[in-house]
Amino acid sequence: MRTAIAHLLRLASALLLFAAVRAADITVDFSKEQVGRQPVTFEPIVGTWLVAQDGGDKVIMVDGRPWVTSKDNPTKLLIESARRLYGTSNEELMDNAKQFAYFPVAVLRSVDSFSNGTISVKFKTITGDADRASGILFNVKPNGDWLAVRYNDTENNVALWEFHHGLRRNVRFSDRAKKFMLDRAAWHELRLTVDGADLKASLDGDLAIEYTLGTMPGPGRNNGPPNPDLIPANNPVLRPPVQGKIGLWAKTDTTSYFKDYVVSPR
C-alpha cells in the first residue's frame, strides 16, 4: 500500500513538474543577434526589420524609412517568408499582399502557435511622419489574417485591429476620453492577455482594452448594419479560440525599438 502511495506521489510530482515546464515563460534572447542584420529570433514578413543597439541593449528595430520606396513591392519578401513559415508560397497570402504592405510585421520563430496566456513587449517610439505605431501581433493564420493590439503615438491611444481578406478594420479602441501621453524617449510596456475568448490589453500596467472574441459588432456608419467582415460568423480571425503565430507589428513609416519580448503560455 505504501509503495503504491509513494508511486502515486512521485507520478503527481512529475506531472506537476511537467506542467510547470510547459507553462514556463519564454523570454526571447537577443544577445546573439548581430547589430545591423535582420533578426534571427523574428521572421520579417513585411517591412524592414533590423537589430540595433540602444545603450547596452540589443533591440529589434522596425525601420520605417525605406517604407515609401518598398511599399508597392512586398511580394518577394512575402513569398520567401511564407515558404519558410508554412512550406509553401501561400496563394491567399499573396493575394493579400497589397494591403499587407501597409503594416510591417515580423513573426516570432520559436512559438508555432499561441492560444492562452500573456504576451508582453517593451517598445520605444523613435520617429515616423505618417505613423508612429508599435504593437503585438497574434492569432496569425496561414492565409495572412491576423489580430494586433497597438499603441499609436500620433493618436495617443490603444487599439485592437483585425486583418481579414486583405483589409484591416478596427475592432476596439481604448476610451476616446482617455489619452495615453507617453514619453517618446522612454521605454514602455504593452501587454496582451488571452484567456479563452477574452482579450485584455494594458499599457504600462494601465488597462486599455477589454474584448471578447465572438462578440457581435455594433451598428455601422449612420446606424446602418455592421460591416459583414466584422461579424464573427463571417470572419475566422474574430472567432475563438486564439490559435496562431505571434510577433511584432507596426504601421507604414513607423520606426520603433522593441525589447523584452516575453511569452507566458497558460
PDB file of C-alpha atoms in Angstrom:
ATOM      1  CA  MET A   1       0.000   0.000   0.000  1.00  0.00           C
ATOM      2  CA  ARG A   2       2.777   2.401   0.986  1.00  0.00           C
ATOM      3  CA  THR A   3       4.611   1.528  -2.203  1.00  0.00           C
ATOM      4  CA  ALA A   4       1.546   2.346  -4.305  1.00  0.00           C
ATOM      5  CA  ILE A   5       1.016   5.667  -2.494  1.00  0.00           C
ATOM      6  CA  ALA A   6       4.674   6.575  -2.924  1.00  0.00           C
ATOM      7  CA  HIS A   7       4.444   5.744  -6.620  1.00  0.00           C
ATOM      8  CA  LEU A   8       1.357   7.934  -7.000  1.00  0.00           C
ATOM      9  CA  LEU A   9       3.076  10.797  -5.177  1.00  0.00           C
ATOM     10  CA  ARG A  10       6.108  10.527  -7.448  1.00  0.00           C
ATOM     11  CA  LEU A  11       3.841  10.469 -10.501  1.00  0.00           C
ATOM     12  CA  ALA A  12       1.914  13.528  -9.277  1.00  0.00           C
ATOM     13  CA  SER A  13       5.178  15.391  -8.634  1.00  0.00           C
ATOM     14  CA  ALA A  14       6.409  14.516 -12.108  1.00  0.00           C
ATOM     15  CA  LEU A  15       3.159  15.738 -13.675  1.00  0.00           C
ATOM     16  CA  LEU A  16       3.330  18.991 -11.723  1.00  0.00           C
ATOM     17  CA  LEU A  17       6.939  19.489 -12.796  1.00  0.00           C
ATOM     18  CA  PHE A  18       5.993  18.769 -16.407  1.00  0.00           C
ATOM     19  CA  ALA A  19       3.143  21.279 -16.220  1.00  0.00           C
ATOM     20  CA  ALA A  20       5.483  23.882 -14.746  1.00  0.00           C
ATOM     21  CA  VAL A  21       7.973  23.365 -17.558  1.00  0.00           C
ATOM     22  CA  ARG A  22       5.229  23.549 -20.158  1.00  0.00           C
ATOM     23  CA  ALA A  23       3.959  26.798 -18.640  1.00  0.00           C
ATOM     24  CA  ALA A  24       7.374  28.424 -18.247  1.00  0.00           C
ATOM     25  CA  ASP A  25       7.854  31.909 -19.617  1.00  0.00           C
ATOM     26  CA  ILE A  26       9.563  32.217 -22.996  1.00  0.00           C
ATOM     27  CA  THR A  27      11.868  35.224 -22.914  1.00  0.00           C
ATOM     28  CA  VAL A  28      13.229  35.998 -26.368  1.00  0.00           C
ATOM     29  CA  ASP A  29      17.012  36.298 -26.182  1.00  0.00           C
ATOM     30  CA  PHE A  30      18.572  38.988 -28.374  1.00  0.00           C
ATOM     31  CA  SER A  31      22.111  38.533 -27.034  1.00  0.00           C
ATOM     32  CA  LYS A  32      23.302  36.519 -30.050  1.00  0.00           C
ATOM     33  CA  GLU A  33      21.715  38.814 -32.619  1.00  0.00           C
ATOM     34  CA  GLN A  34      24.063  40.820 -34.864  1.00  0.00           C
ATOM     35  CA  VAL A  35      23.608  44.572 -34.977  1.00  0.00           C
ATOM     36  CA  GLY A  36      22.774  45.828 -38.473  1.00  0.00           C
ATOM     37  CA  ARG A  37      21.455  42.442 -39.632  1.00  0.00           C
ATOM     38  CA  GLN A  38      17.947  41.051 -39.899  1.00  0.00           C
ATOM     39  CA  PRO A  39      16.915  39.390 -36.623  1.00  0.00           C
ATOM     40  CA  VAL A  40      17.231  35.631 -36.247  1.00  0.00           C
ATOM     41  CA  THR A  41      14.631  35.416 -33.475  1.00  0.00           C
ATOM     42  CA  PHE A  42      11.905  37.015 -35.613  1.00  0.00           C
ATOM     43  CA  GLU A  43      10.999  36.316 -39.241  1.00  0.00           C
ATOM     44  CA  PRO A  44      10.419  39.619 -41.075  1.00  0.00           C
ATOM     45  CA  ILE A  45       7.284  39.286 -43.219  1.00  0.00           C
ATOM     46  CA  VAL A  46       6.667  42.871 -44.322  1.00  0.00           C
ATOM     47  CA  GLY A  47       8.842  45.929 -43.822  1.00  0.00           C
ATOM     48  CA  THR A  48      12.450  46.471 -42.795  1.00  0.00           C
ATOM     49  CA  TRP A  49      13.388  44.789 -39.510  1.00  0.00           C
ATOM     50  CA  LEU A  50      16.943  45.045 -38.175  1.00  0.00           C
ATOM     51  CA  VAL A  51      18.897  44.521 -34.980  1.00  0.00           C
ATOM     52  CA  ALA A  52      20.005  47.815 -33.408  1.00  0.00           C
ATOM     53  CA  GLN A  53      21.933  48.884 -30.333  1.00  0.00           C
ATOM     54  CA  ASP A  54      20.258  51.036 -27.679  1.00  0.00           C
ATOM     55  CA  GLY A  55      22.695  51.778 -24.895  1.00  0.00           C
ATOM     56  CA  GLY A  56      23.736  48.412 -23.525  1.00  0.00           C
ATOM     57  CA  ASP A  57      20.812  46.548 -25.093  1.00  0.00           C
ATOM     58  CA  LYS A  58      20.392  44.853 -28.437  1.00  0.00           C
ATOM     59  CA  VAL A  59      16.901  45.624 -29.711  1.00  0.00           C
ATOM     60  CA  ILE A  60      14.713  44.822 -32.695  1.00  0.00           C
ATOM     61  CA  MET A  61      14.099  47.881 -34.852  1.00  0.00           C
ATOM     62  CA  VAL A  62      11.365  48.330 -37.400  1.00  0.00           C
ATOM     63  CA  ASP A  63      12.865  50.876 -39.781  1.00  0.00           C
ATOM     64  CA  GLY A  64      10.147  52.923 -41.474  1.00  0.00           C
ATOM     65  CA  ARG A  65      12.496  54.967 -43.644  1.00  0.00           C
ATOM     66  CA  PRO A  66      12.541  52.555 -46.624  1.00  0.00           C
ATOM     67  CA  TRP A  67       8.769  52.016 -46.465  1.00  0.00           C
ATOM     68  CA  VAL A  68       7.830  54.645 -49.047  1.00  0.00           C
ATOM     69  CA  THR A  69      10.014  53.078 -51.727  1.00  0.00           C
ATOM     70  CA  SER A  70       9.262  49.446 -50.826  1.00  0.00           C
ATOM     71  CA  LYS A  71       5.540  49.505 -50.033  1.00  0.00           C
ATOM     72  CA  ASP A  72       4.427  48.743 -53.585  1.00  0.00           C
ATOM     73  CA  ASN A  73       6.590  45.645 -53.972  1.00  0.00           C
ATOM     74  CA  PRO A  74       6.108  43.339 -50.959  1.00  0.00           C
ATOM     75  CA  THR A  75       5.523  40.126 -52.882  1.00  0.00           C
ATOM     76  CA  LYS A  76       9.101  38.812 -52.970  1.00  0.00           C
ATOM     77  CA  LEU A  77       9.554  39.021 -49.195  1.00  0.00           C
ATOM     78  CA  LEU A  78       6.082  37.576 -48.614  1.00  0.00           C
ATOM     79  CA  ILE A  79       6.787  34.552 -50.822  1.00  0.00           C
ATOM     80  CA  GLU A  80      10.141  33.836 -49.172  1.00  0.00           C
ATOM     81  CA  SER A  81       8.726  34.203 -45.668  1.00  0.00           C
ATOM     82  CA  ALA A  82       5.614  32.121 -46.406  1.00  0.00           C
ATOM     83  CA  ARG A  83       7.797  29.272 -47.644  1.00  0.00           C
ATOM     84  CA  ARG A  84       9.927  29.349 -44.509  1.00  0.00           C
ATOM     85  CA  LEU A  85       6.941  29.520 -42.161  1.00  0.00           C
ATOM     86  CA  TYR A  86       4.437  27.278 -43.918  1.00  0.00           C
ATOM     87  CA  GLY A  87       6.446  25.352 -46.518  1.00  0.00           C
ATOM     88  CA  THR A  88       4.522  26.897 -49.386  1.00  0.00           C
ATOM     89  CA  SER A  89       4.067  30.139 -51.297  1.00  0.00           C
ATOM     90  CA  ASN A  90       0.558  30.565 -49.918  1.00  0.00           C
ATOM     91  CA  GLU A  91      -1.635  31.935 -52.717  1.00  0.00           C
ATOM     92  CA  GLU A  92      -4.149  33.633 -50.437  1.00  0.00           C
ATOM     93  CA  LEU A  93      -1.308  35.322 -48.595  1.00  0.00           C
ATOM     94  CA  MET A  94      -0.001  36.601 -51.919  1.00  0.00           C
ATOM     95  CA  ASP A  95      -3.429  37.944 -52.853  1.00  0.00           C
ATOM     96  CA  ASN A  96      -3.447  39.979 -49.657  1.00  0.00           C
ATOM     97  CA  ALA A  97      -0.014  41.467 -50.331  1.00  0.00           C
ATOM     98  CA  LYS A  98      -1.056  44.967 -51.372  1.00  0.00           C
ATOM     99  CA  GLN A  99      -2.927  45.752 -48.156  1.00  0.00           C
ATOM    100  CA  PHE A 100      -0.480  43.714 -46.097  1.00  0.00           C
ATOM    101  CA  ALA A 101       2.297  46.041 -47.275  1.00  0.00           C
ATOM    102  CA  TYR A 102       0.971  48.902 -45.159  1.00  0.00           C
ATOM    103  CA  PHE A 103       1.658  47.009 -41.943  1.00  0.00           C
ATOM    104  CA  PRO A 104       5.235  45.878 -41.235  1.00  0.00           C
ATOM    105  CA  VAL A 105       5.104  42.624 -39.268  1.00  0.00           C
ATOM    106  CA  ALA A 106       7.680  40.138 -38.004  1.00  0.00           C
ATOM    107  CA  VAL A 107       6.770  36.685 -36.678  1.00  0.00           C
ATOM    108  CA  LEU A 108       8.434  35.030 -33.679  1.00  0.00           C
ATOM    109  CA  ARG A 109      10.157  31.855 -34.872  1.00  0.00           C
ATOM    110  CA  SER A 110      10.233  29.940 -31.578  1.00  0.00           C
ATOM    111  CA  VAL A 111       6.457  29.737 -30.977  1.00  0.00           C
ATOM    112  CA  ASP A 112       4.427  27.772 -33.519  1.00  0.00           C
ATOM    113  CA  SER A 113       1.055  28.594 -32.011  1.00  0.00           C
ATOM    114  CA  PHE A 114      -0.141  30.686 -29.071  1.00  0.00           C
ATOM    115  CA  SER A 115      -3.629  30.326 -27.586  1.00  0.00           C
ATOM    116  CA  ASN A 116      -3.777  31.341 -23.928  1.00  0.00           C
ATOM    117  CA  GLY A 117      -1.610  33.380 -21.618  1.00  0.00           C
ATOM    118  CA  THR A 118       0.255  36.668 -21.823  1.00  0.00           C
ATOM    119  CA  ILE A 119       2.498  38.356 -24.374  1.00  0.00           C
ATOM    120  CA  SER A 120       4.415  41.445 -23.300  1.00  0.00           C
ATOM    121  CA  VAL A 121       6.952  43.662 -25.034  1.00  0.00           C
ATOM    122  CA  LYS A 122       8.720  46.899 -24.292  1.00  0.00           C
ATOM    123  CA  PHE A 123       8.795  49.485 -27.056  1.00  0.00           C
ATOM    124  CA  LYS A 124      10.262  52.907 -27.669  1.00  0.00           C
ATOM    125  CA  THR A 125       8.863  55.221 -30.344  1.00  0.00           C
ATOM    126  CA  ILE A 126      11.690  56.680 -32.449  1.00  0.00           C
ATOM    127  CA  THR A 127      10.152  58.511 -35.393  1.00  0.00           C
ATOM    128  CA  GLY A 128       7.572  58.485 -38.175  1.00  0.00           C
ATOM    129  CA  ASP A 129       5.870  61.174 -40.241  1.00  0.00           C
ATOM    130  CA  ALA A 130       2.690  59.359 -41.290  1.00  0.00           C
ATOM    131  CA  ASP A 131       2.528  56.962 -38.330  1.00  0.00           C
ATOM    132  CA  ARG A 132       4.227  56.073 -35.053  1.00  0.00           C
ATOM    133  CA  ALA A 133       2.589  52.797 -34.058  1.00  0.00           C
ATOM    134  CA  SER A 134       4.033  49.844 -32.109  1.00  0.00           C
ATOM    135  CA  GLY A 135       2.191  46.616 -31.413  1.00  0.00           C
ATOM    136  CA  ILE A 136       1.877  42.917 -30.639  1.00  0.00           C
ATOM    137  CA  LEU A 137       0.857  40.629 -33.491  1.00  0.00           C
ATOM    138  CA  PHE A 138      -1.123  37.481 -32.630  1.00  0.00           C
ATOM    139  CA  ASN A 139      -3.593  34.898 -33.980  1.00  0.00           C
ATOM    140  CA  VAL A 140      -1.694  34.897 -37.288  1.00  0.00           C
ATOM    141  CA  LYS A 141      -3.278  32.472 -39.748  1.00  0.00           C
ATOM    142  CA  PRO A 142      -1.601  30.703 -42.709  1.00  0.00           C
ATOM    143  CA  ASN A 143      -3.524  32.930 -45.151  1.00  0.00           C
ATOM    144  CA  GLY A 144      -2.044  36.079 -43.580  1.00  0.00           C
ATOM    145  CA  ASP A 145      -5.046  37.077 -41.440  1.00  0.00           C
ATOM    146  CA  TRP A 146      -4.117  38.401 -38.006  1.00  0.00           C
ATOM    147  CA  LEU A 147      -5.060  40.336 -34.899  1.00  0.00           C
ATOM    148  CA  ALA A 148      -2.908  43.060 -33.350  1.00  0.00           C
ATOM    149  CA  VAL A 149      -3.001  45.346 -30.336  1.00  0.00           C
ATOM    150  CA  ARG A 150      -1.013  48.529 -30.714  1.00  0.00           C
ATOM    151  CA  TYR A 151      -0.178  51.893 -29.234  1.00  0.00           C
ATOM    152  CA  ASN A 152      -0.289  54.860 -31.630  1.00  0.00           C
ATOM    153  CA  ASP A 153       1.878  57.823 -30.693  1.00  0.00           C
ATOM    154  CA  THR A 154       0.057  60.116 -33.142  1.00  0.00           C
ATOM    155  CA  GLU A 155      -3.369  59.362 -31.595  1.00  0.00           C
ATOM    156  CA  ASN A 156      -2.189  58.524 -28.054  1.00  0.00           C
ATOM    157  CA  ASN A 157      -4.466  55.524 -27.833  1.00  0.00           C
ATOM    158  CA  VAL A 158      -4.500  51.726 -27.834  1.00  0.00           C
ATOM    159  CA  ALA A 159      -6.477  49.703 -30.363  1.00  0.00           C
ATOM    160  CA  LEU A 160      -7.326  46.146 -31.345  1.00  0.00           C
ATOM    161  CA  TRP A 161      -7.245  45.607 -35.118  1.00  0.00           C
ATOM    162  CA  GLU A 162      -8.140  42.650 -37.311  1.00  0.00           C
ATOM    163  CA  PHE A 163      -6.837  41.849 -40.786  1.00  0.00           C
ATOM    164  CA  HIS A 164      -9.037  39.668 -42.987  1.00  0.00           C
ATOM    165  CA  HIS A 165      -9.322  39.164 -46.754  1.00  0.00           C
ATOM    166  CA  GLY A 166      -6.643  41.772 -47.373  1.00  0.00           C
ATOM    167  CA  LEU A 167      -8.266  44.568 -45.361  1.00  0.00           C
ATOM    168  CA  ARG A 168      -7.642  45.896 -41.853  1.00  0.00           C
ATOM    169  CA  ARG A 169     -10.530  47.003 -39.655  1.00  0.00           C
ATOM    170  CA  ASN A 170     -10.783  48.328 -36.142  1.00  0.00           C
ATOM    171  CA  VAL A 171     -12.366  46.047 -33.555  1.00  0.00           C
ATOM    172  CA  ARG A 172     -11.967  48.153 -30.409  1.00  0.00           C
ATOM    173  CA  PHE A 173     -10.356  51.473 -29.427  1.00  0.00           C
ATOM    174  CA  SER A 174      -9.383  52.434 -25.915  1.00  0.00           C
ATOM    175  CA  ASP A 175     -11.625  55.039 -24.276  1.00  0.00           C
ATOM    176  CA  ARG A 176     -11.516  58.096 -26.526  1.00  0.00           C
ATOM    177  CA  ALA A 177     -11.734  60.362 -23.491  1.00  0.00           C
ATOM    178  CA  LYS A 178      -8.518  58.880 -22.105  1.00  0.00           C
ATOM    179  CA  LYS A 179      -5.259  59.803 -23.808  1.00  0.00           C
ATOM    180  CA  PHE A 180      -2.074  57.824 -23.182  1.00  0.00           C
ATOM    181  CA  MET A 181       0.527  60.589 -23.349  1.00  0.00           C
ATOM    182  CA  LEU A 182       3.809  58.677 -23.330  1.00  0.00           C
ATOM    183  CA  ASP A 183       7.358  59.963 -23.161  1.00  0.00           C
ATOM    184  CA  ARG A 184       8.923  59.039 -26.508  1.00  0.00           C
ATOM    185  CA  ALA A 185      12.407  58.986 -25.011  1.00  0.00           C
ATOM    186  CA  ALA A 186      11.429  56.235 -22.546  1.00  0.00           C
ATOM    187  CA  TRP A 187      10.622  52.539 -22.819  1.00  0.00           C
ATOM    188  CA  HIS A 188       7.007  51.452 -22.292  1.00  0.00           C
ATOM    189  CA  GLU A 189       5.376  48.043 -21.835  1.00  0.00           C
ATOM    190  CA  LEU A 190       2.476  46.796 -23.942  1.00  0.00           C
ATOM    191  CA  ARG A 191       0.838  43.647 -22.581  1.00  0.00           C
ATOM    192  CA  LEU A 192      -1.787  41.343 -24.104  1.00  0.00           C
ATOM    193  CA  THR A 193      -3.622  38.725 -22.049  1.00  0.00           C
ATOM    194  CA  VAL A 194      -5.659  35.981 -23.716  1.00  0.00           C
ATOM    195  CA  ASP A 195      -7.985  33.893 -21.547  1.00  0.00           C
ATOM    196  CA  GLY A 196     -10.046  31.736 -23.866  1.00  0.00           C
ATOM    197  CA  ALA A 197     -12.148  34.205 -25.857  1.00  0.00           C
ATOM    198  CA  ASP A 198     -11.388  37.142 -23.529  1.00  0.00           C
ATOM    199  CA  LEU A 199      -8.694  39.635 -24.543  1.00  0.00           C
ATOM    200  CA  LYS A 200      -7.171  42.388 -22.405  1.00  0.00           C
ATOM    201  CA  ALA A 201      -4.533  44.922 -23.410  1.00  0.00           C
ATOM    202  CA  SER A 202      -2.686  47.180 -20.995  1.00  0.00           C
ATOM    203  CA  LEU A 203      -0.099  49.920 -21.360  1.00  0.00           C
ATOM    204  CA  ASP A 204       2.440  50.403 -18.574  1.00  0.00           C
ATOM    205  CA  GLY A 205       0.104  48.413 -16.321  1.00  0.00           C
ATOM    206  CA  ASP A 206      -2.930  50.550 -17.122  1.00  0.00           C
ATOM    207  CA  LEU A 207      -5.832  48.532 -18.588  1.00  0.00           C
ATOM    208  CA  ALA A 208      -6.699  49.978 -22.016  1.00  0.00           C
ATOM    209  CA  ILE A 209      -8.921  47.449 -23.820  1.00  0.00           C
ATOM    210  CA  GLU A 210     -11.182  44.521 -22.988  1.00  0.00           C
ATOM    211  CA  TYR A 211     -12.821  42.474 -25.724  1.00  0.00           C
ATOM    212  CA  THR A 212     -14.413  39.039 -26.141  1.00  0.00           C
ATOM    213  CA  LEU A 213     -13.892  37.216 -29.425  1.00  0.00           C
ATOM    214  CA  GLY A 214     -17.164  36.086 -30.963  1.00  0.00           C
ATOM    215  CA  THR A 215     -18.956  39.287 -29.919  1.00  0.00           C
ATOM    216  CA  MET A 216     -21.368  40.683 -32.485  1.00  0.00           C
ATOM    217  CA  PRO A 217     -20.345  44.161 -33.686  1.00  0.00           C
ATOM    218  CA  GLY A 218     -22.431  47.235 -33.051  1.00  0.00           C
ATOM    219  CA  PRO A 219     -24.176  49.249 -35.767  1.00  0.00           C
ATOM    220  CA  GLY A 220     -22.186  50.555 -38.701  1.00  0.00           C
ATOM    221  CA  ARG A 221     -21.994  54.097 -40.022  1.00  0.00           C
ATOM    222  CA  ASN A 222     -25.118  56.216 -39.688  1.00  0.00           C
ATOM    223  CA  ASN A 223     -26.600  53.467 -37.525  1.00  0.00           C
ATOM    224  CA  GLY A 224     -26.631  51.088 -40.502  1.00  0.00           C
ATOM    225  CA  PRO A 225     -25.843  47.367 -40.461  1.00  0.00           C
ATOM    226  CA  PRO A 226     -22.330  46.398 -39.330  1.00  0.00           C
ATOM    227  CA  ASN A 227     -19.635  45.547 -41.822  1.00  0.00           C
ATOM    228  CA  PRO A 228     -20.154  41.856 -42.701  1.00  0.00           C
ATOM    229  CA  ASP A 229     -16.475  41.095 -42.141  1.00  0.00           C
ATOM    230  CA  LEU A 230     -16.762  42.206 -38.514  1.00  0.00           C
ATOM    231  CA  ILE A 231     -19.413  39.547 -37.864  1.00  0.00           C
ATOM    232  CA  PRO A 232     -17.579  36.564 -36.307  1.00  0.00           C
ATOM    233  CA  ALA A 233     -19.579  34.043 -38.334  1.00  0.00           C
ATOM    234  CA  ASN A 234     -18.007  35.532 -41.471  1.00  0.00           C
ATOM    235  CA  ASN A 235     -14.510  36.044 -40.117  1.00  0.00           C
ATOM    236  CA  PRO A 236     -12.486  33.200 -38.525  1.00  0.00           C
ATOM    237  CA  VAL A 237      -9.887  35.543 -37.032  1.00  0.00           C
ATOM    238  CA  LEU A 238     -12.622  37.067 -34.820  1.00  0.00           C
ATOM    239  CA  ARG A 239     -13.860  33.698 -33.543  1.00  0.00           C
ATOM    240  CA  PRO A 240     -12.359  31.880 -30.562  1.00  0.00           C
ATOM    241  CA  PRO A 241     -10.095  30.196 -29.889  1.00  0.00           C
ATOM    242  CA  VAL A 242      -6.987  32.268 -30.486  1.00  0.00           C
ATOM    243  CA  GLN A 243      -4.622  29.930 -32.294  1.00  0.00           C
ATOM    244  CA  GLY A 244      -1.744  31.079 -34.441  1.00  0.00           C
ATOM    245  CA  LYS A 245       1.673  32.612 -34.693  1.00  0.00           C
ATOM    246  CA  ILE A 246       2.680  35.760 -32.845  1.00  0.00           C
ATOM    247  CA  GLY A 247       5.129  38.592 -33.321  1.00  0.00           C
ATOM    248  CA  LEU A 248       5.625  42.337 -33.706  1.00  0.00           C
ATOM    249  CA  TRP A 249       3.521  44.870 -35.599  1.00  0.00           C
ATOM    250  CA  ALA A 250       3.976  48.420 -36.908  1.00  0.00           C
ATOM    251  CA  LYS A 251       2.445  50.735 -39.496  1.00  0.00           C
ATOM    252  CA  THR A 252       3.770  52.436 -42.657  1.00  0.00           C
ATOM    253  CA  ASP A 253       6.782  54.683 -41.898  1.00  0.00           C
ATOM    254  CA  THR A 254       6.976  53.930 -38.160  1.00  0.00           C
ATOM    255  CA  THR A 255      10.454  53.490 -36.696  1.00  0.00           C
ATOM    256  CA  SER A 256      10.316  51.851 -33.257  1.00  0.00           C
ATOM    257  CA  TYR A 257      12.561  49.790 -30.989  1.00  0.00           C
ATOM    258  CA  PHE A 258      11.384  46.586 -29.270  1.00  0.00           C
ATOM    259  CA  LYS A 259      12.927  44.536 -26.462  1.00  0.00           C
ATOM    260  CA  ASP A 260      11.998  42.196 -23.586  1.00  0.00           C
ATOM    261  CA  TYR A 261       9.520  40.154 -25.626  1.00  0.00           C
ATOM    262  CA  VAL A 262       8.085  37.610 -23.176  1.00  0.00           C
ATOM    263  CA  VAL A 263       5.501  34.894 -23.848  1.00  0.00           C
ATOM    264  CA  SER A 264       3.808  33.327 -20.810  1.00  0.00           C
ATOM    265  CA  PRO A 265       1.614  30.474 -22.066  1.00  0.00           C
ATOM    266  CA  ARG A 266      -1.149  29.105 -19.864  1.00  0.00           C
TER     267      ARG A 266
END
